[in-house]
Short mmCIF file of C-alpha atoms in Angstrom, two decimals:
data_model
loop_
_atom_site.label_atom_id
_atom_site.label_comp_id
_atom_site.label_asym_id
_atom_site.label_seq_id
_atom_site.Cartn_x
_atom_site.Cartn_y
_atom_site.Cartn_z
CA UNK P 1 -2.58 -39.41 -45.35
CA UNK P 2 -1.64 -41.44 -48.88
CA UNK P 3 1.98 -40.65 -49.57
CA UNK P 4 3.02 -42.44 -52.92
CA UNK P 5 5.36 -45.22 -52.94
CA UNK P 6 7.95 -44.93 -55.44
CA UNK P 7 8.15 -47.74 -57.89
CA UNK P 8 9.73 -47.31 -61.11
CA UNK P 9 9.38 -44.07 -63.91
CA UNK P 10 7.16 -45.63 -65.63
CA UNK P 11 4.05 -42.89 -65.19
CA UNK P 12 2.39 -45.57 -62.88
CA UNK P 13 3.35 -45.08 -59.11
CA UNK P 14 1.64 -46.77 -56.21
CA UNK P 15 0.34 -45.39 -53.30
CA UNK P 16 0.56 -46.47 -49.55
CA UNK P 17 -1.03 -45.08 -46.52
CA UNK P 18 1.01 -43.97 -43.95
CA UNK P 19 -1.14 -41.79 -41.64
CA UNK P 20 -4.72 -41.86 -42.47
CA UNK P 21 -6.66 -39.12 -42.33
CA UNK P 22 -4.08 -36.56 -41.48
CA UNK P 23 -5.85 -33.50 -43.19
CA UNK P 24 -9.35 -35.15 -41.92
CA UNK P 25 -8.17 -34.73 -38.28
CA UNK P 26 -6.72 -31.59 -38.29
CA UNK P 27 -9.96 -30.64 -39.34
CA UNK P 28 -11.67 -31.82 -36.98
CA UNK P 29 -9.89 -31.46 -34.01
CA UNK P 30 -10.40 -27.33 -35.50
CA UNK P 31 -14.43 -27.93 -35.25
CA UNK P 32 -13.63 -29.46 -31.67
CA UNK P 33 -11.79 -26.43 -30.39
CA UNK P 34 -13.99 -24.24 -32.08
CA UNK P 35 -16.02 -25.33 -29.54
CA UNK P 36 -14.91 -24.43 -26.66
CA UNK P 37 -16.60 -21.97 -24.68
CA UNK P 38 -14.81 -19.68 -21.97
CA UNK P 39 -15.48 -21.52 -18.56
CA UNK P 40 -13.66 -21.60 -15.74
CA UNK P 41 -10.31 -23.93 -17.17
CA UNK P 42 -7.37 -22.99 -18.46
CA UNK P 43 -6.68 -24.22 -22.34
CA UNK P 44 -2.41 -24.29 -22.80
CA UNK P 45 -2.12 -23.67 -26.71
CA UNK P 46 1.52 -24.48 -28.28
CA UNK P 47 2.90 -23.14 -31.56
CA UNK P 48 6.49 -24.45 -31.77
CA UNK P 49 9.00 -24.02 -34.42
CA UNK P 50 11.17 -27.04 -35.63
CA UNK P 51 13.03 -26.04 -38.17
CA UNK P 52 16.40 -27.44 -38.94
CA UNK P 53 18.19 -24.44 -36.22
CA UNK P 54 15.36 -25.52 -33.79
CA UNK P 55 16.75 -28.78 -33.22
CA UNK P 56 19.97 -28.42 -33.02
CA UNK P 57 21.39 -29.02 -29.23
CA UNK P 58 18.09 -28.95 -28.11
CA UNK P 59 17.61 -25.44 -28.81
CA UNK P 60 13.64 -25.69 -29.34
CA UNK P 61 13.40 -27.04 -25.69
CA UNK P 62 15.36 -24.23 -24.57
CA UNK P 63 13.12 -21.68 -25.61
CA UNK P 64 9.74 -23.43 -24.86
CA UNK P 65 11.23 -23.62 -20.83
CA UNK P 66 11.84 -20.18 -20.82
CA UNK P 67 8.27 -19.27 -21.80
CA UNK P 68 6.72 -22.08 -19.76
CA UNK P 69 8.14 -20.21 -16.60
CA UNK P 70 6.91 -16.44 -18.21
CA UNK P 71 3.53 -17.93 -18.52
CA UNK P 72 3.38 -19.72 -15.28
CA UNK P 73 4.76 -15.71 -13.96
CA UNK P 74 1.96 -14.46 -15.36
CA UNK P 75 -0.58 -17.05 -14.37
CA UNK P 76 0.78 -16.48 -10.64
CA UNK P 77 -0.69 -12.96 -11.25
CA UNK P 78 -3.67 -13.27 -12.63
CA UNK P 79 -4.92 -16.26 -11.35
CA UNK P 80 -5.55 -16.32 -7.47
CA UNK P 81 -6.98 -20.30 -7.35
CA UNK P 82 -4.23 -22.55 -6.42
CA UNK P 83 -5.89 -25.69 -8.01
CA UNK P 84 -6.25 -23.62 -11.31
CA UNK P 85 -2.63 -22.92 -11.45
CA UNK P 86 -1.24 -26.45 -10.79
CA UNK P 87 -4.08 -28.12 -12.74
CA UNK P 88 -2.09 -25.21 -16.02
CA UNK P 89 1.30 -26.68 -14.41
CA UNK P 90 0.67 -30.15 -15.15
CA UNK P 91 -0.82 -29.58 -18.38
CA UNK P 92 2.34 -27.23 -19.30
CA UNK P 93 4.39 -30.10 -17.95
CA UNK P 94 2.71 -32.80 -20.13
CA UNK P 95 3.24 -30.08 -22.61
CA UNK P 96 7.34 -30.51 -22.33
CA UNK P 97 7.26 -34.50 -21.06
CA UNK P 98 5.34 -34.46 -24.94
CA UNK P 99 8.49 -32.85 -26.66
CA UNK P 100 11.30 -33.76 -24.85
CA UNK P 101 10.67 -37.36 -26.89
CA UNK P 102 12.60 -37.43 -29.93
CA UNK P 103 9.96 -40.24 -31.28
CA UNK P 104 7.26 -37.45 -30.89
CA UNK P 105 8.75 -34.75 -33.26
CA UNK P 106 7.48 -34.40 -36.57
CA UNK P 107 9.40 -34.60 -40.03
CA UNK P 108 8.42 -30.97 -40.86
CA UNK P 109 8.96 -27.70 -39.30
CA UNK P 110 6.62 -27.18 -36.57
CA UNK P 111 3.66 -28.81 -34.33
CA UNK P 112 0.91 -27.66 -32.45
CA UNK P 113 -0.26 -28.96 -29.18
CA UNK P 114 -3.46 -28.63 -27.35
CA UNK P 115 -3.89 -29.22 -23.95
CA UNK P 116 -6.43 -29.00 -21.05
CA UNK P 117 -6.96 -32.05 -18.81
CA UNK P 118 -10.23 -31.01 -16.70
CA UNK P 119 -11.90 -31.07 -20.49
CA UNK P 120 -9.96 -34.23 -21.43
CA UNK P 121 -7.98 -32.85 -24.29
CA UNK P 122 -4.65 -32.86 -24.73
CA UNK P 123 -3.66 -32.76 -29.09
CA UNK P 124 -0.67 -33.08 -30.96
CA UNK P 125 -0.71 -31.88 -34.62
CA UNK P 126 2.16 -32.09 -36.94
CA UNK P 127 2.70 -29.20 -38.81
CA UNK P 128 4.87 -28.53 -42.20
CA UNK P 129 5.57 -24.86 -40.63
CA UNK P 130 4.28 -22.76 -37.74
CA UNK P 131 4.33 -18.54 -38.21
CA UNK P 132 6.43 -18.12 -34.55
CA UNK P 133 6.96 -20.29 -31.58
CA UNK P 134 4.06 -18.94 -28.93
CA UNK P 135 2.61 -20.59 -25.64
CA UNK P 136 -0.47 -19.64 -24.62
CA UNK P 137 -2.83 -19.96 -21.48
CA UNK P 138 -6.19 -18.93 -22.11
CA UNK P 139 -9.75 -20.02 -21.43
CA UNK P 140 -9.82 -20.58 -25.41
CA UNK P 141 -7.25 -22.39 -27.50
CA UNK P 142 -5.70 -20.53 -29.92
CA UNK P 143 -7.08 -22.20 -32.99
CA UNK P 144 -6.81 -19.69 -36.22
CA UNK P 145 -3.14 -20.80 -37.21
CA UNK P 146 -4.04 -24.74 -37.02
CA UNK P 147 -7.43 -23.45 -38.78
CA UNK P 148 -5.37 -21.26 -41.84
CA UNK P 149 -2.76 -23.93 -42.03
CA UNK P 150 -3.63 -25.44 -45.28
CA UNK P 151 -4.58 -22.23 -46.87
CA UNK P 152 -1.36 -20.61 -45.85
CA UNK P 153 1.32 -23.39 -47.15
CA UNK P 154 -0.99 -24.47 -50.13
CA UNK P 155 -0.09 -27.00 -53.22
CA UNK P 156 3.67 -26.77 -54.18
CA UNK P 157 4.38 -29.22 -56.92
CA UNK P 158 8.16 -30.34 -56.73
CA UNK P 159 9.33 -31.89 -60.10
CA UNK P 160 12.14 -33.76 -59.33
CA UNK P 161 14.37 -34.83 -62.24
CA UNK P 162 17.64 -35.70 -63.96
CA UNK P 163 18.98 -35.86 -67.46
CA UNK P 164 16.05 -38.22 -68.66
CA UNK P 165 13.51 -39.03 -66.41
CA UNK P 166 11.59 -36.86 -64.06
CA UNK P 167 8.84 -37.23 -61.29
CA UNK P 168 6.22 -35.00 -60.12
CA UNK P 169 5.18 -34.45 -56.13
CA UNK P 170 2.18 -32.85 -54.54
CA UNK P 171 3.13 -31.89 -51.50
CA UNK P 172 0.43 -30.02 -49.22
CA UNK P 173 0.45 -29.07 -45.52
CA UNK P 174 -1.18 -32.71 -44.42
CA UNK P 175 0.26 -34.98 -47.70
CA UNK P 176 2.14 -35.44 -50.56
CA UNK P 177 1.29 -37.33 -53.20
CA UNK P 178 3.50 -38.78 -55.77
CA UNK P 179 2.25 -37.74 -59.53
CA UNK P 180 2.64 -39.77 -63.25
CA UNK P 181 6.13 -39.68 -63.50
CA UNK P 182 7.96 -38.75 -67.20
CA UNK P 183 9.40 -42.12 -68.42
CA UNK P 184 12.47 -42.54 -69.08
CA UNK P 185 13.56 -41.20 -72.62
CA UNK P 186 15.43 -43.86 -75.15
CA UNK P 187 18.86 -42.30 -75.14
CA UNK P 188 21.96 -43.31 -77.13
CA UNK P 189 24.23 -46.04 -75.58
CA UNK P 190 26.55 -46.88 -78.67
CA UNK P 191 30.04 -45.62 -78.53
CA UNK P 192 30.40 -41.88 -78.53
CA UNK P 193 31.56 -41.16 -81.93
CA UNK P 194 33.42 -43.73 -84.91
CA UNK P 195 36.61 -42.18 -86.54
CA UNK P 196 38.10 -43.45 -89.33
CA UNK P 197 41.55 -45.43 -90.48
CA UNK P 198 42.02 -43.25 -92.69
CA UNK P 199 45.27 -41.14 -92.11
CA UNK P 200 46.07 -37.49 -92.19
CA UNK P 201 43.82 -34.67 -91.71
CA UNK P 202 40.29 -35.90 -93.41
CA UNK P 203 40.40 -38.38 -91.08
CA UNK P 204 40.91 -36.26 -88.02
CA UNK P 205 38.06 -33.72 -89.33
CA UNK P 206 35.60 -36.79 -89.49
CA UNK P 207 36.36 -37.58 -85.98
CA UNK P 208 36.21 -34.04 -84.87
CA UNK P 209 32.33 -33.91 -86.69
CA UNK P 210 31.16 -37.13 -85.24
CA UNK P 211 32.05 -35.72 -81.95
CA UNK P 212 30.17 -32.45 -82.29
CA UNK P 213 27.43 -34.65 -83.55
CA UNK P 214 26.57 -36.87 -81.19
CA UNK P 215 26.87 -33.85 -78.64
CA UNK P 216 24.67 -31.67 -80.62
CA UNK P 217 22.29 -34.91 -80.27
CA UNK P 218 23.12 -34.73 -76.40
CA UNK P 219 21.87 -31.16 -75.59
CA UNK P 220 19.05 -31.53 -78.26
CA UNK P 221 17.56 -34.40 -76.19
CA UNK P 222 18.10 -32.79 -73.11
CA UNK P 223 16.35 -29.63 -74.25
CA UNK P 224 13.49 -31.34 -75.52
CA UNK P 225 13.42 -33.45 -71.68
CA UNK P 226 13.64 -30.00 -70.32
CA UNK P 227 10.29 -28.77 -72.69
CA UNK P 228 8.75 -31.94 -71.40
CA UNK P 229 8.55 -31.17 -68.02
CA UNK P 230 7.96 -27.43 -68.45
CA UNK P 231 4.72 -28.60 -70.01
CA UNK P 232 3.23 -30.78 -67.53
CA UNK P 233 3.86 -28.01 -65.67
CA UNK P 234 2.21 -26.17 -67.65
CA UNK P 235 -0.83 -28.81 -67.33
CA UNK P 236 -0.90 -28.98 -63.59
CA UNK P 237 -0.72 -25.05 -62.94
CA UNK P 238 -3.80 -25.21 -65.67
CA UNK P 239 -5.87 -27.64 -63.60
CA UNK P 240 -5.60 -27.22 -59.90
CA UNK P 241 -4.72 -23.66 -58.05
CA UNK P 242 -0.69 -23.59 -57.25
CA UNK P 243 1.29 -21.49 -54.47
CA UNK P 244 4.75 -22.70 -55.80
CA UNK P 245 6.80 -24.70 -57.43
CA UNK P 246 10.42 -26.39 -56.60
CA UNK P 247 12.78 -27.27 -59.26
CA UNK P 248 15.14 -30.12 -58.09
CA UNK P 249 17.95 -32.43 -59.43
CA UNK P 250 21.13 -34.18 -58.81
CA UNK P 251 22.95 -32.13 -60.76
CA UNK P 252 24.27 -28.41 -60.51
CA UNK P 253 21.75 -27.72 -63.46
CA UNK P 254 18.50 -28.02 -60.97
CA UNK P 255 17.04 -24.07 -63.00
CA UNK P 256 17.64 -25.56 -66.34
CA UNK P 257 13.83 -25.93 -66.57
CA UNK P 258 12.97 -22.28 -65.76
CA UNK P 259 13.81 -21.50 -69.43
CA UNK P 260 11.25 -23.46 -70.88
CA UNK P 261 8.73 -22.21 -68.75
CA UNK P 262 5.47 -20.67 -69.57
CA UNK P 263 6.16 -16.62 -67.94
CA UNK P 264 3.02 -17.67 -66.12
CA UNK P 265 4.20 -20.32 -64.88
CA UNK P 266 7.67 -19.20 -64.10
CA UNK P 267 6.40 -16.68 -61.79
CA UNK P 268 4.93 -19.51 -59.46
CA UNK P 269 8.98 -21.29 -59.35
CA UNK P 270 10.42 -21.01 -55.52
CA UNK P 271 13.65 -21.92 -55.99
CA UNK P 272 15.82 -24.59 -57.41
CA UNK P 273 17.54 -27.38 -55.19
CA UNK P 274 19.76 -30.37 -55.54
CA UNK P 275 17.91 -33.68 -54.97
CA UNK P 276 18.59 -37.16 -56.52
CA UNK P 277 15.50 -37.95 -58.40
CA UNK P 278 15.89 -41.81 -58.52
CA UNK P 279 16.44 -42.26 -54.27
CA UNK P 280 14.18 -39.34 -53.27
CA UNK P 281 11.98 -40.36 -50.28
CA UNK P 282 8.47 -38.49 -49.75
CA UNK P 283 10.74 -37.44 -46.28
CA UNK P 284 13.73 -36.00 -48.67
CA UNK P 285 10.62 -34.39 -51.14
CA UNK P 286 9.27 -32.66 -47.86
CA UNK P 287 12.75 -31.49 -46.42
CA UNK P 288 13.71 -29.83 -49.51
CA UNK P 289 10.21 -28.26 -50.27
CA UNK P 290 10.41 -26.71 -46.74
CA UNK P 291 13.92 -25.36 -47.58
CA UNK P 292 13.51 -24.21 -51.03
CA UNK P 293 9.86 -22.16 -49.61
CA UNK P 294 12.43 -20.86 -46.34
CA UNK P 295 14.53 -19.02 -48.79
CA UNK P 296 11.63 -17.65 -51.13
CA UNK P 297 10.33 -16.32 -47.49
CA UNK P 298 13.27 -14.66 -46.44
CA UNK P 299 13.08 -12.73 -49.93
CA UNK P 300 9.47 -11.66 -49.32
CA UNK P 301 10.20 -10.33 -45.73
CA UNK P 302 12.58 -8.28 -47.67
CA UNK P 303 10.03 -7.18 -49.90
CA UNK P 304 7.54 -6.26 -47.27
CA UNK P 305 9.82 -4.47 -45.32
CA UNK P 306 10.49 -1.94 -47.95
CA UNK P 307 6.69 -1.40 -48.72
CA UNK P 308 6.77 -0.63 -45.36
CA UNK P 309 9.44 2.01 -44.97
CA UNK P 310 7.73 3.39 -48.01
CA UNK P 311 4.36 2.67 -47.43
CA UNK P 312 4.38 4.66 -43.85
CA UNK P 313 5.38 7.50 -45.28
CA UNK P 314 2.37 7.27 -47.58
CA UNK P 315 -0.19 6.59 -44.92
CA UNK P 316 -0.28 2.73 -46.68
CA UNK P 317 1.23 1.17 -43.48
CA UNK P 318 2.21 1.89 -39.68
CA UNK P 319 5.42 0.69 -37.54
CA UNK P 320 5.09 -0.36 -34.09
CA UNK P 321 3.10 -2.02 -31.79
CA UNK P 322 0.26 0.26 -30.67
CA UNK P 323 0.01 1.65 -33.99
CA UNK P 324 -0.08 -1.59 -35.45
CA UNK P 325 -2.98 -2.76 -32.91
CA UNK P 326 -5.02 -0.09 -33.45
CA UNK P 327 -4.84 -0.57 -37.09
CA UNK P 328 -5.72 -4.04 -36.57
CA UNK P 329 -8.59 -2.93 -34.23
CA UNK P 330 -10.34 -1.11 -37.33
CA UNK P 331 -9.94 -3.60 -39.77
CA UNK P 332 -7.34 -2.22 -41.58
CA UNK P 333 -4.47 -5.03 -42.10
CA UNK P 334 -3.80 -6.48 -45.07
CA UNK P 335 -0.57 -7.64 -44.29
CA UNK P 336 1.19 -8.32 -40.51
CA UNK P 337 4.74 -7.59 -39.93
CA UNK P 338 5.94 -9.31 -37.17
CA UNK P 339 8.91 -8.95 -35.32
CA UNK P 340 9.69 -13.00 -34.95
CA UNK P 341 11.57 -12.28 -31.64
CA UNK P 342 9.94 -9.53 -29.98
CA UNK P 343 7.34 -10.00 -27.05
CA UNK P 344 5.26 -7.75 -25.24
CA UNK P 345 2.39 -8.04 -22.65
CA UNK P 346 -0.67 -5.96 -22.82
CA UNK P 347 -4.52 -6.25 -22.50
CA UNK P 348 -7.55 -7.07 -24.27
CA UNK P 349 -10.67 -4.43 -23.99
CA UNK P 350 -13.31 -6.11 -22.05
CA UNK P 351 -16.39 -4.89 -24.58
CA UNK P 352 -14.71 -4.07 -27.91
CA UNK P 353 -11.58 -6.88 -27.56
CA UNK P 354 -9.43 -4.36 -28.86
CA UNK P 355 -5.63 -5.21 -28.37
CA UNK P 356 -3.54 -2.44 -26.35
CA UNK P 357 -0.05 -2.15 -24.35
CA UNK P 358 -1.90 0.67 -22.36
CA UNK P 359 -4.46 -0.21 -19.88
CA UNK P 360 -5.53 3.20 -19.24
CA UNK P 361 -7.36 3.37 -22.89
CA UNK P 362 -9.47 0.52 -21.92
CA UNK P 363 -11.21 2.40 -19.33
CA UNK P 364 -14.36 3.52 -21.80
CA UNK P 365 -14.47 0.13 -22.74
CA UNK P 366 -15.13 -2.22 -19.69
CA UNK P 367 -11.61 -2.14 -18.24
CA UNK P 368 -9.06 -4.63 -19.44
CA UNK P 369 -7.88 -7.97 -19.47
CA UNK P 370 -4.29 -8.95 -19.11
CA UNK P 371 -2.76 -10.61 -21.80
CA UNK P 372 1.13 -12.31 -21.57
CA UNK P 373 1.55 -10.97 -25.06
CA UNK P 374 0.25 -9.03 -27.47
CA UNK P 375 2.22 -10.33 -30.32
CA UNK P 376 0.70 -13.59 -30.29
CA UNK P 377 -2.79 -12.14 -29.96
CA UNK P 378 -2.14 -9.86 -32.70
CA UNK P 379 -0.81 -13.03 -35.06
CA UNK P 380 -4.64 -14.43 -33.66
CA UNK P 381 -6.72 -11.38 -34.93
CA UNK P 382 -4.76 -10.94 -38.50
CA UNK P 383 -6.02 -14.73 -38.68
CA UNK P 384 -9.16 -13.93 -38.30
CA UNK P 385 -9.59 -11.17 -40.09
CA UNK P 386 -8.06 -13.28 -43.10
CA UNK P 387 -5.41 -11.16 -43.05
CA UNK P 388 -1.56 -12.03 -44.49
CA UNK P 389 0.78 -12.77 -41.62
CA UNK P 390 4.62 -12.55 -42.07
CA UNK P 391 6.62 -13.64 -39.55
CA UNK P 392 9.76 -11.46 -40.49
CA UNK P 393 13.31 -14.11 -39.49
CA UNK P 394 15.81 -12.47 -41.52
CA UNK P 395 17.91 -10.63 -39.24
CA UNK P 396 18.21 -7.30 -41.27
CA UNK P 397 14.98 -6.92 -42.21
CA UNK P 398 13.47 -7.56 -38.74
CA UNK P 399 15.57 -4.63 -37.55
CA UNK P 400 13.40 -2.10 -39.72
CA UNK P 401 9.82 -3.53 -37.94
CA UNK P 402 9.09 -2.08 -34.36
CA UNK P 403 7.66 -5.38 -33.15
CA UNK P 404 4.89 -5.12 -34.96
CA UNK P 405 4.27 -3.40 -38.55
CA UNK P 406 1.23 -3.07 -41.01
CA UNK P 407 0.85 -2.72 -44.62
CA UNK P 408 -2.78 -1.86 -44.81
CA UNK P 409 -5.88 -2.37 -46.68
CA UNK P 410 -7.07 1.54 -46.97
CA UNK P 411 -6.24 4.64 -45.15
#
């Protein structure tokens, strides 16, 4: 993956590799599990969240024990060959052994991990963000998030910038790639403002307007900076297809650039952060993208949970799991509301593989399958129906979705 190297802001920056062929393998480690064809071994597929919360005292590690002993529960059931179990057990353990090294955690906010050892696979994917932390054991990885990855976080450009210089990032979910920066602007270093020796009040008055001046020459300069950066902006939403943009600086002015933007372009800003422009780090560019795009999301979960209180109502969405599922069964999600701490198991429909929490409705369709949760499957199927998946964190919002909630395509 080329990550720029910082050199100067002069518009020429240099680039150094630092983990080749990030996006490449991702890709196709997606055409390797694609694959995969149910047999007779167990795949373990891991989503886990590492966000800032995740990793404090271990928290992360917490959680993924607890649902390494729920899914080795379930296996106990469902599963009545010994070897199969222990042969999931060891591969769940690698699973943890994998984690529990701090040298094996990504900068960003999540990972995926792969794992099956009678097929010789066992993957670990850095991710910039995962939708919900889920552990699966299936005879097919779970592969749609890893697969929707890049089309889900997109191209953010993060302009990061102080009172005369500014530099551009492209940051997607496998790189970031420093831009042409804006070079430094020639700015006025003599002294502030020359009075006069002249006594009395003329003399005070010229001070006073040689003073207001130079600071009229100040915010005129820094305006104009400001206008510079909202059009290359401007030029890169123009060129290339955008899903954000962060506004950083060191100073408590970081929005001062929203007013110069293009309304088309201002629509596409995520947020504003603080971030020293000269120091920044491709690391520190990353950390505060992921930050700045946390907050936007928590505002959209908002959002979506009011089209839904209004939208089932309407007929335009359903609340609650089976509801949900059966939507989901006919096509009819465009967006998933997901509850991100609710679980549930259920089954899978042997000949339609229709998602239920009530075995008794499979009986027309081949009997059922058991599945250790329904959430995750249903976060599977919205994937591959290209539908929108929102994982809802906030805490009030996620009180108003049933575990699952839709907002649909038709009626």
């Amino acid at each position: 993956m080329p990550i720029a190297n910082r050199s100067s802001f002069s518009g020429v920056t240099s680039r150094r590799p630092i983990a080749p062929g990030k996006a490449a393998r991702a890709a196709g480690l997606v055409a390797r599990l694609a694959r995969f064809e149910p047999g007779n071994d167990w795949v373990v597929s891991c989503y886990l969240k590492l966000e800032p919360r995740d990793r404090t005292r271990g928290k992360y590690l917490i959680k993924l024990k607890n649902r390494i002993r729920e899914r080795l529960d379930w296996l106990e059931a469902v599963e009545p060959d010994r070897a199969a179990r222990e042969a999931v057990t060891r591969d769940l353990t690698r699973v943890r052994q994998h984690l529990e090294d701090p040298g094996n955690l990504p900068a960003g906010q999540g990972i995926a991990i792969f794992a099956c050892a009678s097929r010789r696979l066992f993957e670990a994917v850095p991710l910039p963000q995962v939708f919900r932390s889920r552990l699966a054991v299936d005879r097919t990885p779970l592969v749609r998030e890893l697969a929707a990855v890049a089309d889900e976080f997109g191209t953010v450009i993060c302009v990061a910038y102080d009172r005369t210089s500014a530099r551009f990032f492209r940051v997607t979910a496998f790189d970031i790639e420093e831009l042409p920066s804006l070079a430094a602007g020639e700015t006025t270093r003599a002294s502030r403002f020359h009075g006069t020796s002249a006594a009395g009040r003329g003399g005070m008055a010229f001070a006073a307007s040689g003073e207001h001046n130079f600071n009229q020459r100040i915010r005129m300069e820094k305006h104009r900076h400001h206008a510079q950066i909202a059009d290359r902006l401007f030029e890169m939403v123009r060129d290339q297809p955008v899903r954000g943009i962060v506004l950083a600086s060191n100073g408590g002015g970081a929005g001062a650039v929203e007013a110069h933007l293009h309304p088309y372009v201002a629509r596409l800003v995520l947020g504003a952060a603080r971030l020293n422009p000269k120091t920044a780090a491709p690391a520190d560019v990353l950390a505060t993208v992921l930050m700045t795009q946390s907050a936007a999301e928590r505002r959209e979960e908002r959002e979506h949970v009011r089209r839904l209180r209004e939208g089932v109502g309407t007929g335009w969405a359903v609340n609650g799991i089976e509801a949900t599922l059966a939507a989901l069964s006919r096509g009819q999600v465009r967006t998933l509301l997901v509850d991100a701490t609710e679980s549930c198991p259920g089954w899978r429909c042997g000949s339609s593989g229709r998602l239920t929490i009530d075995a008794g409705t499979c009986r027309a369709e081949g009997g059922g399958q058991p599945v250790p949760d329904v959430i995750d499957e249903a976060i599977e199927e919205a994937l591959r129906q290209h539908a929108h998946v929102d994982v809802i964190e906030d805490d009030q919002a996620r009180g108003a979705v049933e575990g699952l909630g839709a907002l649909l395509r038709f009626r």
